[in-house]
């Protein structure tokens, strides 16, 4: 760790394979080095303490999303004007269209249907006894839920997962993962452009509601496809990782599984603790609009700032026993779903999906055992597993 003219700097590359595989030691190092530490290799200021991350996410006028939330220029150019990469008032208009369909009230109507689907899936897997908790459980569910909500046809859905993963890689710096992702992101946009048309979207779907908002003049017609594409990508790996990681954590902490079995009302607390302990979305960038202070550390105007939610959620300055997985903790103010104007638009849906799966597991399963080596999916933005062989009794 060195001190530059403006502040502490570090040689850590938060997007190297080693960092992505196990970032928590590096996060601690960066938190201890200062409220904002310049990453020489990533050319951005890492903000890793809870208070600083919340401040960056809250103050959109000081830390804009409009210059892009990715770490590379190609992705920022491609996403210009989209919901994640805009500030109010443009952002407010786009957000309103999604909020109508994704608000807690609107999502509550789906509770029965999603719980029934989740329970049917869990029942089938419990019957089998052995399954892959990512491929067979976590991945199956969000794909169908998100694609159905948007109203996409069945054709091509099998590719959504790979494309969604590519979009999150695309937010990284110019590294091999980003390079490999770019053509896939192009394929995803071509697919969404082809199938998310008025004549192919399901009647009553959220996709059609987006077009209706454009007809009413609430958003630009050109915003329709990006809004749907962004929604597809945002709704997949995120929830899948939360469910996959949750099963892993519960299998590795049988005492916590017993706490949950004894008190199933802790399901909501469990969901919050999974998102805190091993956040599915680890970080997004912002840009300092002027010279800005973060807890006393100046970040020069125009510099990129990396808000590391995954580190804030393990900050020992904020959380007691931050590295302990505790299903009864109920960390309602974790930053795993972001904070401020860009706080996850799909939070209510994500919570519903996660709670439906775990409620069903708690009811139907006595014990979960890991049966093979978990395989981590290395990604520039999201954190989770590709495979987790388990058996349940
Ligand atoms: C556990 C699952 C999920 C996690 C951890 C998660 C996490 C996040 C985070 C951290 C952000 C903030 C981005 C920023 O600060 O710039 C965000 C934004 C967003 N999320 Fe989620 N998300 C999840 C599920 C979903 C789902 C299921 C959907 C939709 C179906 C969704 C749609 C969105 C959208 C549209 C945004 C952009 C909001 C905006 O810029 O105003 N997310 N999400």
PDB file of N, CA, C and O in Angstrom, residues 32 68 90 95 115 121 123 151 171-172 213 256 297 319 370-371 377:
ATOM      1  N   UNK A  32      -8.983  -1.271   5.545  1.00  0.00           N
ATOM      2  CA  UNK A  32      -8.044  -0.790   6.559  1.00  0.00           C
ATOM      3  C   UNK A  32      -7.142   0.312   6.013  1.00  0.00           C
ATOM      4  O   UNK A  32      -6.623   1.128   6.771  1.00  0.00           O
ATOM      5  N   UNK A  68     -21.703   6.064 -16.873  1.00  0.00           N
ATOM      6  CA  UNK A  68     -21.592   4.605 -16.949  1.00  0.00           C
ATOM      7  C   UNK A  68     -21.217   3.998 -15.615  1.00  0.00           C
ATOM      8  O   UNK A  68     -20.497   4.617 -14.831  1.00  0.00           O
ATOM      9  N   UNK A  90     -34.036  11.742 -16.035  1.00  0.00           N
ATOM     10  CA  UNK A  90     -34.242  10.685 -17.041  1.00  0.00           C
ATOM     11  C   UNK A  90     -34.442   9.331 -16.346  1.00  0.00           C
ATOM     12  O   UNK A  90     -35.337   8.551 -16.683  1.00  0.00           O
ATOM     13  N   UNK A  95     -37.463   4.386 -14.469  1.00  0.00           N
ATOM     14  CA  UNK A  95     -37.687   3.608 -13.259  1.00  0.00           C
ATOM     15  C   UNK A  95     -39.181   3.442 -12.968  1.00  0.00           C
ATOM     16  O   UNK A  95     -39.620   2.398 -12.502  1.00  0.00           O
ATOM     17  N   UNK A 115     -44.858 -19.347  -5.108  1.00  0.00           N
ATOM     18  CA  UNK A 115     -44.682 -20.335  -4.036  1.00  0.00           C
ATOM     19  C   UNK A 115     -45.046 -21.726  -4.539  1.00  0.00           C
ATOM     20  O   UNK A 115     -44.357 -22.715  -4.243  1.00  0.00           O
ATOM     21  N   UNK A 121     -41.054 -27.613  -7.707  1.00  0.00           N
ATOM     22  CA  UNK A 121     -39.674 -27.885  -8.106  1.00  0.00           C
ATOM     23  C   UNK A 121     -38.914 -28.573  -6.965  1.00  0.00           C
ATOM     24  O   UNK A 121     -38.244 -29.594  -7.161  1.00  0.00           O
ATOM     25  N   UNK A 123     -40.139 -30.236  -4.462  1.00  0.00           N
ATOM     26  CA  UNK A 123     -40.693 -31.582  -4.213  1.00  0.00           C
ATOM     27  C   UNK A 123     -40.068 -32.597  -5.174  1.00  0.00           C
ATOM     28  O   UNK A 123     -39.659 -33.693  -4.755  1.00  0.00           O
ATOM     29  N   UNK A 151     -42.736 -11.664 -20.685  1.00  0.00           N
ATOM     30  CA  UNK A 151     -43.633 -12.148 -21.730  1.00  0.00           C
ATOM     31  C   UNK A 151     -42.880 -12.686 -22.928  1.00  0.00           C
ATOM     32  O   UNK A 151     -43.400 -12.706 -24.044  1.00  0.00           O
ATOM     33  N   UNK A 171     -19.384  -5.566 -17.353  1.00  0.00           N
ATOM     34  CA  UNK A 171     -19.207  -4.363 -16.520  1.00  0.00           C
ATOM     35  C   UNK A 171     -17.780  -4.255 -15.967  1.00  0.00           C
ATOM     36  O   UNK A 171     -17.437  -3.270 -15.325  1.00  0.00           O
ATOM     37  N   UNK A 172     -16.960  -5.269 -16.214  1.00  0.00           N
ATOM     38  CA  UNK A 172     -15.605  -5.262 -15.673  1.00  0.00           C
ATOM     39  C   UNK A 172     -14.668  -4.369 -16.468  1.00  0.00           C
ATOM     40  O   UNK A 172     -15.074  -3.720 -17.437  1.00  0.00           O
ATOM     41  N   UNK A 213     -46.113   2.392 -22.124  1.00  0.00           N
ATOM     42  CA  UNK A 213     -45.560   3.608 -21.502  1.00  0.00           C
ATOM     43  C   UNK A 213     -44.960   4.522 -22.578  1.00  0.00           C
ATOM     44  O   UNK A 213     -45.075   5.751 -22.508  1.00  0.00           O
ATOM     45  N   UNK A 256     -26.882 -23.648  11.650  1.00  0.00           N
ATOM     46  CA  UNK A 256     -27.767 -22.571  11.175  1.00  0.00           C
ATOM     47  C   UNK A 256     -29.002 -23.155  10.490  1.00  0.00           C
ATOM     48  O   UNK A 256     -30.097 -22.606  10.576  1.00  0.00           O
ATOM     49  N   UNK A 297     -11.527  11.614   2.629  1.00  0.00           N
ATOM     50  CA  UNK A 297     -10.582  11.335   1.539  1.00  0.00           C
ATOM     51  C   UNK A 297     -11.083  12.004   0.249  1.00  0.00           C
ATOM     52  O   UNK A 297     -12.209  11.758  -0.170  1.00  0.00           O
ATOM     53  N   UNK A 319     -20.703  -4.157  11.183  1.00  0.00           N
ATOM     54  CA  UNK A 319     -21.364  -5.394  11.616  1.00  0.00           C
ATOM     55  C   UNK A 319     -20.577  -6.071  12.734  1.00  0.00           C
ATOM     56  O   UNK A 319     -19.365  -6.202  12.635  1.00  0.00           O
ATOM     57  N   UNK A 370     -23.245 -31.576   1.058  1.00  0.00           N
ATOM     58  CA  UNK A 370     -22.535 -31.295  -0.192  1.00  0.00           C
ATOM     59  C   UNK A 370     -21.863 -32.583  -0.658  1.00  0.00           C
ATOM     60  O   UNK A 370     -21.164 -33.236   0.120  1.00  0.00           O
ATOM     61  N   UNK A 371     -22.099 -32.988  -1.915  1.00  0.00           N
ATOM     62  CA  UNK A 371     -21.638 -34.292  -2.401  1.00  0.00           C
ATOM     63  C   UNK A 371     -20.452 -34.207  -3.347  1.00  0.00           C
ATOM     64  O   UNK A 371     -19.947 -35.218  -3.795  1.00  0.00           O
ATOM     65  N   UNK A 377     -18.321 -19.762 -10.295  1.00  0.00           N
ATOM     66  CA  UNK A 377     -18.401 -19.063 -11.588  1.00  0.00           C
ATOM     67  C   UNK A 377     -17.618 -17.771 -11.431  1.00  0.00           C
ATOM     68  O   UNK A 377     -17.987 -16.922 -10.608  1.00  0.00           O
TER      69      UNK A 377
END
